[in-house]
mmCIF file of C-alpha atoms and ligand atoms in Angstrom:
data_model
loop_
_atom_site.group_PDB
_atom_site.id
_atom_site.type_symbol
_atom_site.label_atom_id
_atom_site.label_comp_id
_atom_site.label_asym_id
_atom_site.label_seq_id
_atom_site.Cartn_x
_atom_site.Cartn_y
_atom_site.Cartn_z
ATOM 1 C CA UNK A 1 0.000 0.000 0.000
ATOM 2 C CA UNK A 2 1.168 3.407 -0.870
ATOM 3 C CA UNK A 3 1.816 6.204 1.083
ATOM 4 C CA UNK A 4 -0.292 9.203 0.412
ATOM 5 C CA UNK A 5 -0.628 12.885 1.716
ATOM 6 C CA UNK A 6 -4.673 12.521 0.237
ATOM 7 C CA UNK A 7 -6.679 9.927 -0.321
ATOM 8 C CA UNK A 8 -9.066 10.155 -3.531
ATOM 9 C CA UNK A 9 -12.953 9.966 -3.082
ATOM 10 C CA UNK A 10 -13.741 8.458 -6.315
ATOM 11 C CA UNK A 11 -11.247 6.472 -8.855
ATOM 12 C CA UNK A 12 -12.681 5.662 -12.128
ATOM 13 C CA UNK A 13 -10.616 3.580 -14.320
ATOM 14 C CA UNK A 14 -11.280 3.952 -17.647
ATOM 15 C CA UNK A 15 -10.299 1.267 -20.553
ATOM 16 C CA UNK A 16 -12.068 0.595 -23.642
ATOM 17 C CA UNK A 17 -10.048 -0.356 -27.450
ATOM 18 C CA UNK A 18 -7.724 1.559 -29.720
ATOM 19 C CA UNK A 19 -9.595 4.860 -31.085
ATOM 20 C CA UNK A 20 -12.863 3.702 -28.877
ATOM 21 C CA UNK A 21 -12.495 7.321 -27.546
ATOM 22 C CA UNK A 22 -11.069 7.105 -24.048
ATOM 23 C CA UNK A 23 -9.396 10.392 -23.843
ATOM 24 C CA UNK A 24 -12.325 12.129 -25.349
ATOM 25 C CA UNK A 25 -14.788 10.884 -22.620
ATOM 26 C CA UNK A 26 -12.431 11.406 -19.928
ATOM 27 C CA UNK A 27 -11.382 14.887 -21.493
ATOM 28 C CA UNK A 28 -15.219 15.556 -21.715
ATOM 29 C CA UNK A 29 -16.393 14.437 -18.270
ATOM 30 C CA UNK A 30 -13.000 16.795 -17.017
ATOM 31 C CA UNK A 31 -14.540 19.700 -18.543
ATOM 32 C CA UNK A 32 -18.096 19.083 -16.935
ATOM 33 C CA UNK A 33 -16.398 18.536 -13.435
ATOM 34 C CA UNK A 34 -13.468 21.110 -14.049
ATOM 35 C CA UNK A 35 -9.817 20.760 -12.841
ATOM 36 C CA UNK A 36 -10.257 21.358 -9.252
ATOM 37 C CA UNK A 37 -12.852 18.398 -8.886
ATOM 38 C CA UNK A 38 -11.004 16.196 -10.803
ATOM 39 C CA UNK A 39 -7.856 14.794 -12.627
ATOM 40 C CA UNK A 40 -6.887 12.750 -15.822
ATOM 41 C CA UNK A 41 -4.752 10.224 -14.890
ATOM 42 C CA UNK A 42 -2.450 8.366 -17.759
ATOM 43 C CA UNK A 43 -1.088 5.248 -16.839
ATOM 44 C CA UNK A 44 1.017 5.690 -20.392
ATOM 45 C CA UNK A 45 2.041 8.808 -19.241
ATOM 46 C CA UNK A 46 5.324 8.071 -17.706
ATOM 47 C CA UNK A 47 5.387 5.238 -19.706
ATOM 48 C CA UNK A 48 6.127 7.286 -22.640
ATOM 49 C CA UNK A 49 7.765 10.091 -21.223
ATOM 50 C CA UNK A 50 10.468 7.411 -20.211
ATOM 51 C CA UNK A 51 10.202 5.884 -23.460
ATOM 52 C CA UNK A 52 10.781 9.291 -25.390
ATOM 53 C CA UNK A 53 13.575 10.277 -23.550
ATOM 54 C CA UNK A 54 15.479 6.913 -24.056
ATOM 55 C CA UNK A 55 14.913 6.670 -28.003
ATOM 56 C CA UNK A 56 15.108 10.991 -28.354
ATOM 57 C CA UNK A 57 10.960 10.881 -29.386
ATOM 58 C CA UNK A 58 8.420 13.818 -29.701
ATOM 59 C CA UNK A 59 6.694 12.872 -26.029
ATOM 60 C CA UNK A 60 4.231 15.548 -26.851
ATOM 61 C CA UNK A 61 3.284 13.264 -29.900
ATOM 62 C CA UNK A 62 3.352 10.404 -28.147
ATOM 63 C CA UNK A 63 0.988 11.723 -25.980
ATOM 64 C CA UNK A 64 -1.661 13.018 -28.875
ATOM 65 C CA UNK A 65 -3.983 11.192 -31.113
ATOM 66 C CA UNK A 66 -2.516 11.716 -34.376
ATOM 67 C CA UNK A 67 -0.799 8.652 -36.441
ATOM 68 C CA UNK A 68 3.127 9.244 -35.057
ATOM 69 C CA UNK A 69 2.821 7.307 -31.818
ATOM 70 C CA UNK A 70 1.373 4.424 -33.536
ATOM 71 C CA UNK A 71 4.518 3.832 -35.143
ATOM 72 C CA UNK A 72 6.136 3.221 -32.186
ATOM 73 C CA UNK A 73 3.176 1.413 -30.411
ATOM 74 C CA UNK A 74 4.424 -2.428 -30.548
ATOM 75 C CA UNK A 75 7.781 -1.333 -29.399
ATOM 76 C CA UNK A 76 6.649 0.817 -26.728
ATOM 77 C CA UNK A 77 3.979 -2.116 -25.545
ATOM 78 C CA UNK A 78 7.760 -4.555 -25.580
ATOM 79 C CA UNK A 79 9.062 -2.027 -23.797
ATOM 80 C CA UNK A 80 6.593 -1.324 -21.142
ATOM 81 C CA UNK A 81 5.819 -4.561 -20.554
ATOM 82 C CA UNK A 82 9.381 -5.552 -19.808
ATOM 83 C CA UNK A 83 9.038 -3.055 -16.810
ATOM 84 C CA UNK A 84 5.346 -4.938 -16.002
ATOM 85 C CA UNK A 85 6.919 -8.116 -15.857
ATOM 86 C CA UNK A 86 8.819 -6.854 -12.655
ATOM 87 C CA UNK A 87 6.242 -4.926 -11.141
ATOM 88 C CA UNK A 88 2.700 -5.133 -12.020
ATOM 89 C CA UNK A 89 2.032 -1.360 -10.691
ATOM 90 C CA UNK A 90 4.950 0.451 -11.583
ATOM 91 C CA UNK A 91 3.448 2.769 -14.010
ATOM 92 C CA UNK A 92 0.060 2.588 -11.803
ATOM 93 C CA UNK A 93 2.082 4.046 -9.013
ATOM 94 C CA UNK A 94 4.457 6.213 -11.093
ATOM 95 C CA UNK A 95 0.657 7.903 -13.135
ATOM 96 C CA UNK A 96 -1.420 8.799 -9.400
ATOM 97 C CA UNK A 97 1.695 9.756 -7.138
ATOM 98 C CA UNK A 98 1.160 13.472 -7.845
ATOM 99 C CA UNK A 99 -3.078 13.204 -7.831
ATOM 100 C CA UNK A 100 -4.623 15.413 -5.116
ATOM 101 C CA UNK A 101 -8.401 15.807 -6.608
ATOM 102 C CA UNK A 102 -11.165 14.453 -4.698
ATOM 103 C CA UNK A 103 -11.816 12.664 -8.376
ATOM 104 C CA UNK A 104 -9.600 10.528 -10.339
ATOM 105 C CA UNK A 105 -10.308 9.357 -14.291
ATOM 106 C CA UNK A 106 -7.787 6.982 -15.066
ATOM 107 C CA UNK A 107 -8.017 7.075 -18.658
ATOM 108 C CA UNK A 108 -6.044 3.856 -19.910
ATOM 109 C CA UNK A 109 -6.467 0.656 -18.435
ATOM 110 C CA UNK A 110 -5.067 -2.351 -20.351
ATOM 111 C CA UNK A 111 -4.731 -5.308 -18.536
ATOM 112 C CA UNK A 112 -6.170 -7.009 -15.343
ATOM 113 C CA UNK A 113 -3.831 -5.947 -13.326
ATOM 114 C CA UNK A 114 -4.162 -2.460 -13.989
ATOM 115 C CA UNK A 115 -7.751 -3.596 -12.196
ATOM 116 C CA UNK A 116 -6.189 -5.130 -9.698
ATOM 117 C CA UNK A 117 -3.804 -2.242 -8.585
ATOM 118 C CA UNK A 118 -6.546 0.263 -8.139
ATOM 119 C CA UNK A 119 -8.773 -2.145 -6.470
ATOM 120 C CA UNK A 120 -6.446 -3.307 -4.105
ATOM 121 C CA UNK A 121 -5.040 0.167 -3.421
ATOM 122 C CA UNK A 122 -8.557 1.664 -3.650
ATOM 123 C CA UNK A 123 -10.892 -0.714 -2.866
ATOM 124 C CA UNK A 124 -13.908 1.379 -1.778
ATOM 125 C CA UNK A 125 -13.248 4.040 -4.413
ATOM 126 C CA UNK A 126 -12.372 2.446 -7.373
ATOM 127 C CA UNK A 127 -14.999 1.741 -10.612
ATOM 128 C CA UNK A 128 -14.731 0.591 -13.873
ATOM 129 C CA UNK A 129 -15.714 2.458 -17.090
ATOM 130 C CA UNK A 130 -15.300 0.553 -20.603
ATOM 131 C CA UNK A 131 -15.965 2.718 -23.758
ATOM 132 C CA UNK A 132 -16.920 1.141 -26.624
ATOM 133 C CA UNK A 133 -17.222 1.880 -30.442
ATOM 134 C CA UNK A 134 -17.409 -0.521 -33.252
ATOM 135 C CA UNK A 135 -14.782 -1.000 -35.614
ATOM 136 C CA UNK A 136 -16.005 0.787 -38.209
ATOM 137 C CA UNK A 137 -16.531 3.903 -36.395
ATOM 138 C CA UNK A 138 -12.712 3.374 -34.636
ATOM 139 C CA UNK A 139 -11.417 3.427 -38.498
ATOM 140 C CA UNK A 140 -13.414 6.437 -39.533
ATOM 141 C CA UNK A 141 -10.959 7.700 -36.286
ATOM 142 C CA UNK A 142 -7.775 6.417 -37.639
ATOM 143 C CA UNK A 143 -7.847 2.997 -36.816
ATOM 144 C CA UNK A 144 -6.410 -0.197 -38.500
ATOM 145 C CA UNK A 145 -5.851 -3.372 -37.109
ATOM 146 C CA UNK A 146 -2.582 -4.560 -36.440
ATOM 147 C CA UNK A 147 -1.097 -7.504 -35.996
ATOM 148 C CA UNK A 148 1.061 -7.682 -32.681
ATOM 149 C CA UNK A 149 -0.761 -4.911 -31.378
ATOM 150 C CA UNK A 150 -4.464 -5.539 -31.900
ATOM 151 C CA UNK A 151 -4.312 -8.977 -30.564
ATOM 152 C CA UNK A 152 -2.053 -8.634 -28.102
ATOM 153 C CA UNK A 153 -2.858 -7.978 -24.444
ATOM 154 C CA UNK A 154 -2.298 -4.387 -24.164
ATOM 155 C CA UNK A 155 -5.577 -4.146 -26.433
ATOM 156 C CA UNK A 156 -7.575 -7.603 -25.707
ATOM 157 C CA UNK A 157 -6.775 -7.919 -21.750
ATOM 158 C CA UNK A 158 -9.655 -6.529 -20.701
ATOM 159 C CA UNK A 159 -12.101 -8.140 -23.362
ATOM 160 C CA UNK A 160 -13.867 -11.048 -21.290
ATOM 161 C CA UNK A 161 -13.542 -8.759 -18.589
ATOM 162 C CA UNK A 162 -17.592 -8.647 -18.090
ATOM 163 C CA UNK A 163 -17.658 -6.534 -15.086
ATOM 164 C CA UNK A 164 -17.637 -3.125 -15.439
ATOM 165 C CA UNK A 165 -19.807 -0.325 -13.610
ATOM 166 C CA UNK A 166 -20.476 1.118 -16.643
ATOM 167 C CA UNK A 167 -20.342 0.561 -20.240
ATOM 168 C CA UNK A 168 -20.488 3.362 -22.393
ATOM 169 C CA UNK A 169 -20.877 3.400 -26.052
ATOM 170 C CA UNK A 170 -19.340 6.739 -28.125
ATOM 171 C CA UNK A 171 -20.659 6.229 -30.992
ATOM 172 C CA UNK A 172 -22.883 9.077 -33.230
ATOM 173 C CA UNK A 173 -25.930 7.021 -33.004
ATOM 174 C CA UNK A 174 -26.056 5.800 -29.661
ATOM 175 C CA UNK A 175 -27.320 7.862 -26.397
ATOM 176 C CA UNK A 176 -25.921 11.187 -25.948
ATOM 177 C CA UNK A 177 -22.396 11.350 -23.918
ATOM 178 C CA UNK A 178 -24.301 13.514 -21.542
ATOM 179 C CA UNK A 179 -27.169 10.923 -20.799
ATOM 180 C CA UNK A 180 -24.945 7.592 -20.879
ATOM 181 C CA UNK A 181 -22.789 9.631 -18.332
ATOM 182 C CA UNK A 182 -25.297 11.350 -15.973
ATOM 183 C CA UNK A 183 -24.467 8.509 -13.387
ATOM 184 C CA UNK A 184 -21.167 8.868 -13.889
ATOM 185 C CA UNK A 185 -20.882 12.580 -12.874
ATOM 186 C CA UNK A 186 -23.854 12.252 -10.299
ATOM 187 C CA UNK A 187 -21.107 9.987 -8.515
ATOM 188 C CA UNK A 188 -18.955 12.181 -9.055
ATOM 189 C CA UNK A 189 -20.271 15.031 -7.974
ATOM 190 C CA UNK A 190 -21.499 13.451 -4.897
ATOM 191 C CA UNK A 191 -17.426 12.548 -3.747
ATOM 192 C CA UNK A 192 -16.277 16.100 -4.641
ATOM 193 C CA UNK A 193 -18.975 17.697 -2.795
ATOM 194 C CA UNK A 194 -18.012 15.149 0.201
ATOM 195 C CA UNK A 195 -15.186 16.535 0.435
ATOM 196 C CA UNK A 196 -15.700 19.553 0.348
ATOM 197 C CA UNK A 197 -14.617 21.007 -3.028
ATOM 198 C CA UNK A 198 -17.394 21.219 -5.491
ATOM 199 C CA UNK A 199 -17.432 21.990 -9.019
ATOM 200 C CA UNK A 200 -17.772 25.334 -10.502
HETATM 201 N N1 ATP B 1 -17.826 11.192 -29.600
HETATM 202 C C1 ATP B 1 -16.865 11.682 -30.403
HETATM 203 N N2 ATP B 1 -17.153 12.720 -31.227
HETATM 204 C C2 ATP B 1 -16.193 13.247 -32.039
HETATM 205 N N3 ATP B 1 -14.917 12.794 -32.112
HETATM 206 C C3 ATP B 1 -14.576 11.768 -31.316
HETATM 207 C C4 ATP B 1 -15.526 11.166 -30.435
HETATM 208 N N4 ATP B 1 -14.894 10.186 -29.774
HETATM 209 C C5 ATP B 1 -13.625 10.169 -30.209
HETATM 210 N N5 ATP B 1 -13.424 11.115 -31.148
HETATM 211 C C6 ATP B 1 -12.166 11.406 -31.878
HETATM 212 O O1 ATP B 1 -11.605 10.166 -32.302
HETATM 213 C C7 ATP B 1 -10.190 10.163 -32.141
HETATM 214 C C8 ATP B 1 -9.794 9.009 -31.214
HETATM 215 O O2 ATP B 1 -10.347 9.271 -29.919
HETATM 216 P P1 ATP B 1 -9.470 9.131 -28.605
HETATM 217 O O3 ATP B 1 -8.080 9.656 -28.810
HETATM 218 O O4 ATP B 1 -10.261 9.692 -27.495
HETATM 219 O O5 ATP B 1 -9.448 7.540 -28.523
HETATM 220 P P2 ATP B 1 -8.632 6.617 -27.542
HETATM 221 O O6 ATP B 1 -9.497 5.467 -27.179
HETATM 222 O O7 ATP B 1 -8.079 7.449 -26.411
HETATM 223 O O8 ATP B 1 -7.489 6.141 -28.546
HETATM 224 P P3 ATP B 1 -5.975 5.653 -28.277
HETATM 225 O O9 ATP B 1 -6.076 4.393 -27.472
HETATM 226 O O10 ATP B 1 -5.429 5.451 -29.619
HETATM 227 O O11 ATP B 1 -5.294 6.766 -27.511
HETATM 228 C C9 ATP B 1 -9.806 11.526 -31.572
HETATM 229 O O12 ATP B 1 -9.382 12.362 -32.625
HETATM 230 C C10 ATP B 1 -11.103 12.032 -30.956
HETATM 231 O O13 ATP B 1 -11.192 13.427 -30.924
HETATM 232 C C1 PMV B 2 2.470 1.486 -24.920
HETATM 233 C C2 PMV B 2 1.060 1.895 -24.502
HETATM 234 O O1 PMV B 2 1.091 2.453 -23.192
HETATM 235 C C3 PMV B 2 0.554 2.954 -25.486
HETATM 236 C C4 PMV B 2 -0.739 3.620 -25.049
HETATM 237 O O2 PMV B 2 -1.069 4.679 -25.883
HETATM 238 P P1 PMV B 2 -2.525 5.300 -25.964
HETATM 239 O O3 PMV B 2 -3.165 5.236 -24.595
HETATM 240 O O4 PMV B 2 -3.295 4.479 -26.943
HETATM 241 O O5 PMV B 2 -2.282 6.709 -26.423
HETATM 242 C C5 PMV B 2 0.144 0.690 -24.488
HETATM 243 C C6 PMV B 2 0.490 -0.319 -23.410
HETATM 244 O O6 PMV B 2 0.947 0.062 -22.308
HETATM 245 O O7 PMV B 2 0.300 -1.515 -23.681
#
C-alpha cells in the first residue's frame, strides 16, 4: 500500500479499445467537473515520457492522437511490458503519485492488473468504465488493425472482462455522452462535494 498525503474519493478507471475514444470521454467528463474536482490520470504517461527520452521521441506526440505514436506502439507495448513483468504497478504508481483531486479518471487501463492495482489500493473508491465503439466507427478515427498490437494484451486484456460499472458506447448514433454519463458525474459530484470542493 502506498503512502499518500490525500486519499481520492472516487477512482474511475477507464479502458475501452484503440480509437474507442477514451481520452475524449475522460477529457469531456474533465470539462463538466473542471480541474479542481477532478484529474486525468495516464497510466502511459510516464510510460512514454520514459520511453521518449530513451529513443530521443516527440513525447508531446506520443501523448496526442494523431498517427506518429502508432509507429512506435508495438515497441513501446515490448518495452513497457518488460518493466510490467517486474512490477505489475509500476506505471500505476508512477501515473497517481502526484493526484490530489477528490476525483480521479484513469483514462487507460489495459490489462487485469491495472484492475487489480486500483482495487487493491482503492478498494472502496475504485470503478470501472469501458468505452466502446465498433470497428467501423474506430477506423473512420484512424484505426487499423494490427497484428502484434491488436491482438495482443495491451488491447484484448480486458475483453472477457464482463464486469464493469459502466459501459459506455461513443458512438454518433447511440445515447448522448451527456445521458450515458449522468451517473457517472452524479457519482462524481457526490465525492467532490463530500469533500468539500465542489465543481464550478
Ligand atoms: N464522440 C466523439 N465525437 C467526435 N470525435 C470523437 C468522439 N470520440 C472520439 N473522437 C475522436 O476520435 C479520435 C480518437 O479518440 P481518442 O483519442 O479519445 O481515442 P482513444 O481510445 O483514447 O485512442 P488511443 O487508445 O489510440 O489513444 C480523436 O481524434 C477524438 O477526438
Ligand atoms: C504502450 C502503450 O502504453 C501505449 C498507449 O497509448 P494510448 O493510450 O493508446 O495513447 C500501451 C500499453 O501500455 O500496452
Amino acid at each position: 500500500m502506498e503512502v499518500r498525503v490525500s486519499q481520492p474519493r472516487l477512482v474511475l478507471v477507464f479502458s475501452g479499445k484503440r480509437k474507442s475514444g477514451k481520452d475524449y470521454v475522460t477529457d469531456w467528463i474533465h470539462e463538466r467537473l473542471g480541474g479542481d474536482v477532478c484529474c486525468i490520470l495516464r497510466l502511459s504517461g510516464p510510460l512514454k515520457q520514459q520511453y521518449a527520452q530513451e529513443h530521443g521521441l516527440d513525447l508531446d506526440q506520443l501523448l496526442g492522437p494523431g498517427p506518429y505514436k502508432e509507429q512506435y506502439r508495438a515497441d513501446m507495448i515490448r518495452w513497457g511490458e518488460s518493466r510490467r513483468n517486474q512490477d505489475p504497478g509500476f506505471f500505476c504508481r508512477l501515473a497517481t503519485r502526484e493526484a490530489h483531486q477528490p476525483v480521479w479518471m484513469v483514462s487507460d487501463a489495459r490489462r487485469l492488473s491495472d484492475l487489480q492495482w486500483f482495487r487493491s489500493e482503492f478498494p472502496q473508491q475504485t470503478r470501472t468504465v469501458r468505452v466502446q465503439s465498433s470497428e467501423q466507427t474506430r477506423m473512420q478515427r484512424g484505426w487499423s488493425f494490427t497484428t502484434g498490437v491488436d491482438d495482443a494484451e495491451s488491447e484484448c486484456g480486458l475483453d472477457s472482462h464482463a464486469e464493469f460499472d459502466w459501459i459506455i458506447t461513443n458512438e454518433a448514433d447511440a445515447p448522448s455522452l451527456e445521458d450515458q454519463l449522468r451517473p457517472v458525474l452524479k457519482l462524481a459530484e457526490e465525492a467532490s462535494s463530500s469533500s468539500g470542493v465542489s465543481h464550478s
